[in-house]
CSV table of C-alpha atoms in Angstrom, one decimal:
chain,number,residue,atom,x,y,z
S,1,MET,CA,200.9,132.6,100.0
S,2,ILE,CA,201.4,136.3,100.1
S,3,LEU,CA,204.6,138.1,99.2
S,4,LEU,CA,205.9,141.3,100.9
S,5,ASN,CA,207.0,142.9,97.6
S,6,ASP,CA,203.9,145.1,97.7
S,7,ILE,CA,203.8,148.1,100.1
S,8,SER,CA,200.0,147.9,100.8
S,9,GLN,CA,200.5,144.2,101.5
S,10,THR,CA,203.4,144.9,103.9
S,11,VAL,CA,201.2,147.5,105.7
S,12,LEU,CA,198.5,144.9,106.1
S,13,ILE,CA,200.7,142.1,107.4
S,14,ILE,CA,202.3,144.3,110.1
S,15,LEU,CA,198.9,145.6,111.1
S,16,SER,CA,197.4,142.1,111.1
S,17,ILE,CA,200.0,140.9,113.7
S,18,GLY,CA,198.9,143.7,116.0
S,19,LEU,CA,195.2,143.1,115.4
S,20,LEU,CA,195.6,139.4,116.0
S,21,ILE,CA,197.2,140.1,119.4
S,22,SER,CA,194.6,142.8,120.2
S,23,THR,CA,191.7,140.5,119.3
S,24,LEU,CA,193.1,137.6,121.4
S,25,GLU,CA,193.5,140.1,124.3
S,26,TYR,CA,189.8,140.9,124.0
S,27,LEU,CA,189.0,137.2,123.9
S,28,LYS,CA,190.9,136.8,127.2
S,29,LYS,CA,189.0,139.7,128.7
S,30,VAL,CA,185.6,139.0,127.1
S,31,GLU,CA,183.9,138.9,130.6
S,32,ILE,CA,184.0,142.7,130.5
S,33,PHE,CA,181.1,142.5,128.1
S,34,SER,CA,179.1,140.1,130.3
S,35,PRO,CA,176.1,141.4,132.2
S,36,ASN,CA,178.4,141.8,135.2
S,37,GLY,CA,181.2,143.4,133.3
S,38,LEU,CA,182.4,147.0,132.9
S,39,LEU,CA,181.2,147.2,129.3
S,40,SER,CA,177.9,145.3,129.8
S,41,TRP,CA,175.6,146.1,126.8
S,42,ASN,CA,172.8,146.6,129.3
S,43,VAL,CA,174.6,149.8,130.4
S,44,MET,CA,176.5,150.7,127.2
S,45,GLN,CA,173.3,150.9,125.1
S,46,LEU,CA,172.3,153.9,127.3
S,47,LYS,CA,174.8,155.9,125.4
S,48,TRP,CA,172.6,155.9,122.4
S,49,THR,CA,169.4,157.6,123.5
S,50,LYS,CA,167.8,158.7,120.2
S,51,GLN,CA,165.1,156.5,118.8
S,52,ASP,CA,166.7,156.3,115.3
S,53,GLN,CA,170.0,155.2,116.9
S,54,LYS,CA,168.2,152.6,119.0
S,55,SER,CA,166.5,151.1,115.9
S,56,PHE,CA,169.8,151.1,114.0
S,57,LEU,CA,171.4,149.2,116.9
S,58,LYS,CA,168.6,146.7,117.5
S,59,PRO,CA,170.0,144.0,115.2
S,60,PHE,CA,173.3,144.1,117.2
S,61,PHE,CA,171.9,143.6,120.6
S,62,LYS,CA,172.5,139.9,120.7
S,63,LEU,CA,175.9,140.3,119.3
S,64,PHE,CA,177.1,142.6,122.1
S,65,SER,CA,176.7,140.0,124.8
S,66,ALA,CA,179.9,138.2,126.0
S,67,GLN,CA,178.9,135.1,123.9
S,68,GLY,CA,178.1,137.1,120.8
S,69,LEU,CA,181.4,139.0,121.0
S,70,THR,CA,183.3,135.8,121.6
S,71,VAL,CA,182.0,134.5,118.3
S,72,LEU,CA,182.8,137.8,116.6
S,73,PHE,CA,186.4,137.8,118.0
S,74,VAL,CA,187.0,134.2,117.0
S,75,ILE,CA,185.7,134.9,113.5
S,76,ARG,CA,188.0,138.0,113.4
S,77,CYS,CA,191.0,135.9,114.3
S,78,LEU,CA,190.2,133.5,111.5
S,79,LEU,CA,189.9,136.4,109.1
S,80,ILE,CA,193.2,137.8,110.1
S,81,ILE,CA,194.9,134.4,109.7
S,82,GLY,CA,193.3,134.1,106.3
S,83,LEU,CA,194.9,137.5,105.3
S,84,PHE,CA,198.4,135.8,105.8
S,85,PHE,CA,197.5,133.5,103.0
S,86,PHE,CA,195.5,135.5,100.5
S,87,PRO,CA,196.9,138.6,98.9
S,88,LEU,CA,195.1,141.9,99.5
S,89,GLN,CA,194.6,142.4,95.7
S,90,SER,CA,192.9,139.0,95.3
S,91,THR,CA,189.1,138.9,95.5
S,92,THR,CA,189.3,136.5,98.5
S,93,GLY,CA,191.9,138.8,100.2
S,94,TRP,CA,189.6,141.8,99.7
S,95,VAL,CA,186.5,140.0,101.0
S,96,LEU,CA,188.5,138.9,104.1
S,97,ILE,CA,189.7,142.4,104.9
S,98,SER,CA,186.3,143.8,104.3
S,99,LEU,CA,184.7,141.4,106.8
S,100,LEU,CA,187.6,142.3,109.2
S,101,GLY,CA,186.8,146.0,108.7
S,102,ALA,CA,183.1,145.3,109.3
S,103,SER,CA,183.8,143.4,112.5
S,104,LEU,CA,186.0,146.3,113.8
S,105,LEU,CA,183.3,148.9,113.0
S,106,VAL,CA,180.5,146.9,114.7
S,107,ALA,CA,182.6,146.1,117.8
S,108,SER,CA,183.6,149.7,118.1
S,109,LEU,CA,180.0,150.5,119.2
S,110,ALA,CA,180.5,148.2,122.2
S,111,THR,CA,184.1,149.3,123.0
S,112,TYR,CA,183.5,153.1,123.1
S,113,TYR,CA,185.3,153.2,126.4
S,114,GLY,CA,188.6,151.4,126.6
S,115,SER,CA,189.7,151.8,122.9
S,116,ASP,CA,192.7,154.0,122.2
S,117,GLY,CA,194.7,155.7,119.4
S,118,SER,CA,196.1,152.4,118.2
S,119,ASP,CA,192.5,151.1,117.6
S,120,GLN,CA,191.7,154.2,115.6
S,121,MET,CA,194.9,154.0,113.6
S,122,SER,CA,194.1,150.3,112.8
S,123,MET,CA,190.6,151.2,111.7
S,124,LEU,CA,191.8,154.0,109.6
S,125,ILE,CA,194.4,151.7,107.8
S,126,ILE,CA,191.9,148.9,107.3
S,127,ILE,CA,189.2,151.1,105.8
S,128,THR,CA,191.7,152.8,103.5
S,129,LEU,CA,193.0,149.4,102.3
S,130,ILE,CA,189.5,148.2,101.7
S,131,LEU,CA,188.5,151.3,99.7
S,132,CYS,CA,191.7,151.4,97.7
S,133,ASN,CA,191.9,147.8,96.7
S,134,LEU,CA,188.3,147.1,95.6
S,135,PRO,CA,188.7,144.4,92.8
S,136,VAL,CA,187.9,145.7,89.3
S,137,LEU,CA,187.4,149.3,90.2
S,138,ALA,CA,190.5,150.2,92.2
S,139,SER,CA,193.4,151.4,90.1
S,140,SER,CA,197.1,151.4,91.0
S,141,LYS,CA,196.8,155.2,91.3
S,142,LEU,CA,194.1,154.8,93.9
S,143,ARG,CA,196.3,152.3,95.8
S,144,ASP,CA,199.0,155.0,95.8
S,145,ILE,CA,196.5,157.6,97.1
S,146,GLY,CA,195.7,155.2,99.9
S,147,LEU,CA,199.3,154.9,100.9
S,148,TRP,CA,199.6,158.7,100.8
S,149,PHE,CA,196.6,159.0,103.2
S,150,ILE,CA,198.1,156.5,105.7
S,151,ALA,CA,201.5,158.2,105.6
S,152,LEU,CA,199.9,161.7,106.0
S,153,GLN,CA,197.8,160.5,108.9
S,154,ALA,CA,200.8,159.0,110.6
S,155,CYS,CA,202.8,162.2,110.2
S,156,LEU,CA,199.8,164.2,111.4
S,157,SER,CA,199.5,162.0,114.5
S,158,TYR,CA,203.2,162.6,115.5
S,159,ALA,CA,203.1,166.3,114.7
S,160,VAL,CA,199.9,166.9,116.7
S,161,ALA,CA,201.2,164.9,119.6
S,162,GLY,CA,204.5,166.9,119.5
S,163,ILE,CA,202.9,170.3,119.3
S,164,ALA,CA,200.4,169.4,122.1
S,165,LYS,CA,203.4,168.5,124.3
S,166,LEU,CA,205.3,171.7,123.2
S,167,VAL,CA,202.5,173.9,124.5
S,168,SER,CA,202.4,172.0,127.8
S,169,SER,CA,204.3,173.4,130.7
S,170,GLU,CA,204.6,169.9,132.3
S,171,TRP,CA,206.3,168.6,129.2
S,172,ARG,CA,208.6,171.6,128.7
S,173,SER,CA,209.7,171.6,132.3
S,174,GLY,CA,210.6,167.9,131.9
S,175,THR,CA,208.4,166.4,134.6
S,176,ALA,CA,205.7,164.8,132.4
S,177,ILE,CA,207.5,161.5,131.7
S,178,LYS,CA,208.5,161.0,135.3
S,179,ASP,CA,204.9,161.6,136.3
S,180,VAL,CA,203.4,159.2,133.8
S,181,PHE,CA,206.0,156.5,134.5
S,182,SER,CA,205.2,156.8,138.2
S,183,THR,CA,201.6,155.6,137.7
S,184,LYS,CA,200.7,152.0,138.0
S,185,THR,CA,198.5,152.4,134.9
S,186,TYR,CA,201.1,153.5,132.4
S,187,GLY,CA,204.4,153.3,134.3
S,188,SER,CA,206.8,151.0,136.0
S,189,LYS,CA,208.6,150.9,139.3
S,190,LYS,CA,212.0,150.4,137.7
S,191,ALA,CA,211.5,153.3,135.3
S,192,THR,CA,210.4,155.5,138.2
S,193,LEU,CA,213.4,154.6,140.3
S,194,PHE,CA,215.7,155.2,137.3
S,195,LEU,CA,214.3,158.7,136.7
S,196,GLN,CA,214.4,159.6,140.4
S,197,LYS,CA,218.1,158.6,140.4
S,198,TYR,CA,218.9,160.5,137.1
S,199,PRO,CA,216.7,163.6,137.0
S,200,ALA,CA,218.5,165.0,133.9
S,201,ALA,CA,217.1,162.0,132.0
S,202,ASN,CA,213.6,163.4,132.5
S,203,ARG,CA,214.3,166.6,130.7
S,204,PHE,CA,216.2,164.9,128.0
S,205,LEU,CA,213.4,162.3,127.4
S,206,CYS,CA,210.7,165.0,127.4
S,207,TRP,CA,212.5,167.3,124.9
S,208,ASN,CA,213.5,164.3,122.8
S,209,VAL,CA,209.9,163.3,122.4
S,210,ILE,CA,208.7,166.9,121.9
S,211,ILE,CA,211.2,167.7,119.2
S,212,MET,CA,211.1,164.3,117.3
S,213,GLU,CA,207.3,164.1,117.3
S,214,SER,CA,206.9,167.8,116.2
S,215,ILE,CA,209.3,167.5,113.2
S,216,PHE,CA,208.4,163.9,112.3
S,217,PRO,CA,206.6,165.0,109.1
S,218,LEU,CA,210.1,166.0,107.7
S,219,CYS,CA,210.6,162.3,107.1
S,220,LEU,CA,208.5,162.7,104.0
S,221,PHE,CA,210.7,165.4,102.5
S,222,LEU,CA,214.2,164.5,103.6
S,223,PRO,CA,216.5,162.2,101.6
S,224,TRP,CA,215.8,158.6,102.6
S,225,GLU,CA,219.1,158.2,104.6
S,226,PHE,CA,218.0,161.1,106.8
S,227,ALA,CA,214.3,160.1,106.8
S,228,LEU,CA,215.3,156.7,108.1
S,229,ILE,CA,216.6,158.4,111.3
S,230,PHE,CA,212.9,159.3,112.1
S,231,LEU,CA,211.7,155.8,111.5
S,232,ILE,CA,214.4,154.2,113.6
S,233,TRP,CA,213.6,156.7,116.4
S,234,GLY,CA,209.9,155.8,116.0
S,235,PHE,CA,210.7,152.1,116.2
S,236,ILE,CA,212.7,152.6,119.5
S,237,PHE,CA,210.0,155.0,120.9
S,238,HIS,CA,207.2,152.6,120.3
S,239,PHE,CA,209.2,149.6,121.5
S,240,PHE,CA,210.0,151.3,124.8
S,241,THR,CA,206.4,152.6,125.2
S,242,ALA,CA,205.3,148.9,124.8
S,243,VAL,CA,208.0,147.7,127.3
S,244,ILE,CA,207.6,150.5,129.9
S,245,MET,CA,204.0,151.6,129.5
S,246,GLY,CA,202.4,148.3,128.2
S,247,LEU,CA,201.1,150.0,125.0
S,248,ASN,CA,201.8,147.0,122.8
S,249,SER,CA,199.1,147.7,120.3
S,250,PHE,CA,200.5,151.1,119.4
S,251,PHE,CA,203.7,149.4,118.3
S,252,TRP,CA,202.0,147.4,115.6
S,253,ALA,CA,199.5,150.0,114.5
S,254,PHE,CA,202.2,152.7,114.0
S,255,MET,CA,204.8,150.4,112.5
S,256,ALA,CA,202.2,149.4,109.9
S,257,THR,CA,202.3,153.0,108.7
S,258,TYR,CA,206.1,153.1,108.1
S,259,PRO,CA,206.0,151.2,104.8
S,260,ALA,CA,203.6,153.9,103.6
S,261,ILE,CA,206.0,156.6,104.8
S,262,TYR,CA,208.8,154.9,102.9
S,263,PHE,CA,206.6,154.8,99.8
S,264,VAL,CA,205.7,158.5,99.9
S,265,ASN,CA,209.3,159.5,100.6
S,266,HIS,CA,210.4,157.6,97.5
S,267,GLN,CA,207.6,159.1,95.4
S,268,MET,CA,208.6,162.7,96.3
S,269,SER,CA,209.9,164.4,93.2
S,270,TRP,CA,212.1,166.7,95.3
S,271,HIS,CA,213.7,166.6,98.8
S,272,LEU,CA,214.8,169.3,101.2
S,273,PHE,CA,218.5,168.9,100.3
R,1,MET,CA,182.5,166.0,72.2
R,2,ILE,CA,180.8,163.4,74.5
R,3,LEU,CA,182.6,162.8,77.7
R,4,LYS,CA,182.6,159.0,78.5
R,5,LEU,CA,182.5,158.3,82.2
R,6,ASP,CA,184.9,155.6,83.2
R,7,PRO,CA,183.7,153.7,86.4
R,8,THR,CA,187.3,153.4,87.5
R,9,VAL,CA,187.8,157.2,87.3
R,10,ILE,CA,184.5,157.9,89.1
R,11,TYR,CA,185.4,155.4,91.9
R,12,GLU,CA,188.9,156.9,92.2
R,13,THR,CA,187.4,160.4,92.5
R,14,VAL,CA,184.9,159.4,95.1
R,15,VAL,CA,187.4,157.6,97.3
R,16,THR,CA,190.0,160.4,97.0
R,17,VAL,CA,187.4,163.0,98.0
R,18,PHE,CA,186.3,160.8,100.9
R,19,LEU,CA,189.9,160.3,102.1
R,20,ALA,CA,190.7,164.0,101.7
R,21,SER,CA,187.6,164.9,103.8
R,22,TRP,CA,188.6,162.4,106.4
R,23,PHE,CA,192.1,163.9,106.7
R,24,LEU,CA,190.7,167.4,106.8
R,25,ALA,CA,188.1,166.4,109.5
R,26,THR,CA,191.0,164.9,111.5
R,27,ILE,CA,193.0,168.2,111.4
R,28,LEU,CA,189.9,170.2,112.4
R,29,CYS,CA,189.3,167.9,115.4
R,30,GLN,CA,192.7,168.3,117.0
R,31,PHE,CA,193.5,170.8,119.7
R,32,LYS,CA,190.8,173.3,120.7
R,33,GLU,CA,187.1,172.2,120.4
R,34,THR,CA,185.3,174.4,117.9
R,35,LYS,CA,181.7,174.3,116.7
R,36,ILE,CA,182.8,172.3,113.6
R,37,SER,CA,184.9,169.8,115.6
R,38,TRP,CA,182.0,169.4,118.1
R,39,LEU,CA,179.6,168.7,115.2
R,40,ILE,CA,182.0,166.2,113.6
R,41,ARG,CA,182.9,164.4,116.8
R,42,TYR,CA,179.5,164.1,118.4
R,43,LYS,CA,177.0,164.2,115.5
R,44,ILE,CA,178.7,162.7,112.5
R,45,ASP,CA,181.5,160.3,113.9
R,46,PHE,CA,179.3,157.5,115.0
R,47,PHE,CA,182.1,154.9,114.8
R,48,ASN,CA,184.8,157.0,116.5
R,49,LEU,CA,186.8,157.2,113.3
R,50,ILE,CA,188.1,160.7,113.8
R,51,PRO,CA,191.2,160.3,116.1
R,52,LEU,CA,192.5,162.7,118.6
R,53,TRP,CA,196.3,162.5,118.3
R,54,THR,CA,197.3,164.5,121.3
R,55,PHE,CA,198.6,161.5,123.2
R,56,PHE,CA,199.5,162.3,126.9
R,57,ALA,CA,199.3,166.0,126.2
R,58,PRO,CA,198.9,168.8,127.1
R,59,HIS,CA,198.1,167.3,130.5
R,60,PRO,CA,199.7,163.8,130.9
R,61,GLY,CA,197.8,161.3,133.0
R,62,LYS,CA,199.9,161.3,136.1
R,63,ARG,CA,197.4,159.7,138.6
R,64,ASP,CA,196.1,156.2,139.1
R,65,TYR,CA,192.3,155.9,139.5
R,66,HIS,CA,190.8,153.8,142.2
R,67,LEU,CA,187.2,152.6,142.5
R,68,LEU,CA,186.1,151.6,146.0
R,69,PHE,CA,182.7,150.7,147.5
R,70,ARG,CA,181.1,150.0,150.8
R,71,ASP,CA,177.7,148.8,152.0
R,72,LYS,CA,175.3,150.4,154.5
R,73,ILE,CA,173.5,147.6,156.4
R,74,SER,CA,171.8,150.0,158.9
R,75,ASP,CA,172.4,153.6,160.0
R,76,ALA,CA,175.1,152.4,162.4
R,77,ASP,CA,176.5,149.5,160.4
R,78,TYR,CA,178.8,150.1,157.5
R,79,SER,CA,181.1,147.7,155.8
R,80,GLU,CA,184.8,148.4,155.2
R,81,TRP,CA,185.8,150.1,151.9
R,82,GLN,CA,186.6,147.5,149.3
R,83,GLU,CA,188.7,148.3,146.2
R,84,MET,CA,188.0,146.9,142.7
R,85,GLU,CA,191.3,145.5,141.6
R,86,ILE,CA,192.1,147.4,138.4
R,87,THR,CA,195.6,149.0,138.6
R,88,GLU,CA,197.5,145.7,139.1
R,89,GLU,CA,201.2,145.7,138.0
R,90,ARG,CA,202.1,144.5,134.6
R,91,THR,CA,204.0,141.2,133.9
R,92,PHE,CA,207.3,140.8,132.0
R,93,TRP,CA,205.4,139.9,128.8
R,94,SER,CA,203.2,143.0,128.8
R,95,TRP,CA,205.2,144.5,126.0
R,96,LEU,CA,203.8,141.8,123.8
R,97,TRP,CA,200.7,140.5,125.5
R,98,ASN,CA,198.8,142.9,127.7
R,99,PRO,CA,195.1,142.1,128.0
R,100,GLU,CA,194.9,143.9,131.4
R,101,LYS,CA,195.3,147.3,129.7
R,102,ARG,CA,191.7,147.3,128.6
R,103,ASP,CA,190.2,147.3,132.2
R,104,LYS,CA,192.6,150.1,133.2
R,105,LYS,CA,191.8,152.1,130.0
R,106,ILE,CA,188.0,151.6,130.5
R,107,LEU,CA,188.1,152.9,134.0
R,108,SER,CA,190.4,155.7,133.1
R,109,ASP,CA,188.1,156.8,130.2
R,110,VAL,CA,185.0,156.5,132.4
R,111,VAL,CA,186.5,158.5,135.3
R,112,GLN,CA,187.9,161.2,133.0
R,113,SER,CA,184.5,161.5,131.3
R,114,LEU,CA,182.9,161.8,134.7
R,115,VAL,CA,185.4,164.3,136.0
R,116,ALA,CA,185.1,166.4,132.7
R,117,SER,CA,181.3,166.5,133.1
R,118,ILE,CA,181.3,167.6,136.8
R,119,PRO,CA,181.8,171.4,136.1
R,120,SER,CA,179.0,171.5,133.5
R,121,TYR,CA,176.6,169.7,135.9
R,122,ARG,CA,177.5,172.1,138.7
R,123,GLU,CA,177.1,175.1,136.4
R,124,LYS,CA,173.7,174.0,135.1
R,125,THR,CA,172.0,172.7,138.2
R,126,GLY,CA,174.2,173.9,141.1
R,127,ASN,CA,174.6,170.3,142.3
R,128,LEU,CA,175.6,166.9,141.0
R,129,ASN,CA,172.3,165.1,141.3
R,130,LEU,CA,171.8,164.9,137.5
R,131,LEU,CA,175.3,163.3,137.2
R,132,MET,CA,173.7,160.1,138.4
R,133,PHE,CA,171.9,159.8,135.1
R,134,SER,CA,175.1,160.1,133.0
R,135,THR,CA,176.4,157.0,131.2
R,136,PRO,CA,179.8,157.0,133.0
R,137,TYR,CA,178.2,157.2,136.4
R,138,ILE,CA,175.9,154.3,135.6
R,139,ILE,CA,178.8,152.2,134.3
R,140,VAL,CA,180.7,152.7,137.6
R,141,LEU,CA,177.5,152.0,139.6
R,142,HIS,CA,176.8,148.9,137.6
R,143,ALA,CA,180.4,147.7,138.0
R,144,VAL,CA,180.3,148.0,141.8
R,145,SER,CA,176.8,146.6,142.1
R,146,GLN,CA,178.0,143.2,140.8
R,147,TYR,CA,180.0,142.5,143.9
R,148,LYS,CA,178.5,140.3,146.7
R,149,LYS,CA,176.2,142.3,149.0
R,150,ARG,CA,176.7,142.3,152.8
R,151,SER,CA,172.9,141.7,153.3
R,152,GLN,CA,169.8,141.4,151.2
R,153,ASP,CA,168.5,145.0,151.7
R,154,CYS,CA,171.8,146.9,151.9
R,155,TYR,CA,172.7,150.2,150.2
R,156,ARG,CA,175.9,150.6,148.3
R,157,GLN,CA,178.1,153.7,148.0
R,158,PHE,CA,181.1,154.1,145.7
R,159,MET,CA,184.1,156.4,145.8
R,160,LEU,CA,186.4,157.4,143.0
R,161,ALA,CA,189.8,158.3,144.2
R,162,GLU,CA,193.2,159.1,142.6
R,163,SER,CA,196.7,158.4,143.8
R,164,SER,CA,200.2,159.1,142.4
R,165,GLY,CA,201.2,155.5,141.9
R,166,TYR,CA,204.9,154.9,142.8
R,167,GLN,CA,205.5,158.4,143.9
R,168,LYS,CA,204.5,158.4,147.6
R,169,GLU,CA,204.9,162.2,148.2
R,170,THR,CA,201.3,163.0,147.2
R,171,GLU,CA,198.4,161.8,149.3
R,172,PRO,CA,195.5,159.9,147.6
R,173,ALA,CA,192.7,162.3,146.8
R,174,LEU,CA,188.9,161.9,146.6
R,175,ILE,CA,187.3,162.6,143.2
R,176,LEU,CA,183.7,161.6,143.7
R,177,LEU,CA,181.7,160.1,146.6
R,178,SER,CA,178.3,158.8,145.5
R,179,VAL,CA,175.1,158.7,147.5
R,180,PHE,CA,174.0,155.3,148.8
R,181,HIS,CA,172.1,153.3,146.2
R,182,GLN,CA,169.7,150.6,147.0
R,183,MET,CA,170.9,147.3,145.6
């Protein structure tokens, strides 16, 4: 049985919960990969037009049918369940996560459309954990470097998202959140009615997101009690984007990076004040 | 003095350089598209490993996309427009379990990809005929072609439209109207 006293292990466990949900969701919707589905491989393969790409993809053609992907997703679920029992730093744990990484990489060819930032963050974390925990060769220093990479990517993601919002007139004027919440794709009727009733809340929420995302990387340099404010904000932010916008997989993918942020914050030899 | 190469140190160096390059490539691919970012994203990043972290910015998605289709049985006989059910409302448990988000995201990605490519097709050829050979167009056509036909030899046309969801003040708008395709 695994213990949560290792930061890399904690990252993996949080991520695994999200990946298990995401894989079960794909299993529920596996008909999208059938010949009649939106992501039928008959059509998706047209994306790769060059001869060398086609020959590379040939072995996967049977796999990208609805039946093939069902098998892949079931195997992925079993691998994830296995990761709850075998530590990352054991050989079995490393083999399980490597197979999980391979399944994510292969399936990404068929899910070019429909994947999102949480899938990319998950992939990024899994590949980092595989590389930085290779039995025999990976040192404890390399495991630390992996955690640094995950924490820096997380901070970069928030900062880029914040700056991109800061340069947007729709975000600065405070209309963006109301507009997004009013769509059936990412919004909700209750949230739309609430924001129509309290227009000041629009501006507050927009600027709250702009400021907190833009300065999020400060959490690496601030004393822990102040850095914690950013992580609590992030938790609330992702929880509400899951509740209101249905972005459940973002919650797990980004929460998985927080132990790495905690680690880097505590490794800093100096803090801002 | 002979320098002894330790496999652990070599491996550590290789992985560190790889992760540093990955981080640098991620920074280069944010915001404005440059020659380098284009090269990384479209020629090197086969597995979509370089993220774009500008979520919902600078232009937040504030429209719902709708995919509709109709059949032409004869020059005077057209079926009613029928909508593919994609933008259905979420359930109470969507914060934890939300399989429906994939369909919505696929259609949203495909439509955005189509919309983004329209100006370049117009610029290059003066019309949108070549758009019919693009992957997003074929995905949409393939999706609508799976629905039951009105007759054996009918032609099918699809329409991509957008609406402002729960805000009723804006009228739904047409994005793309296809030609009739023989089914």
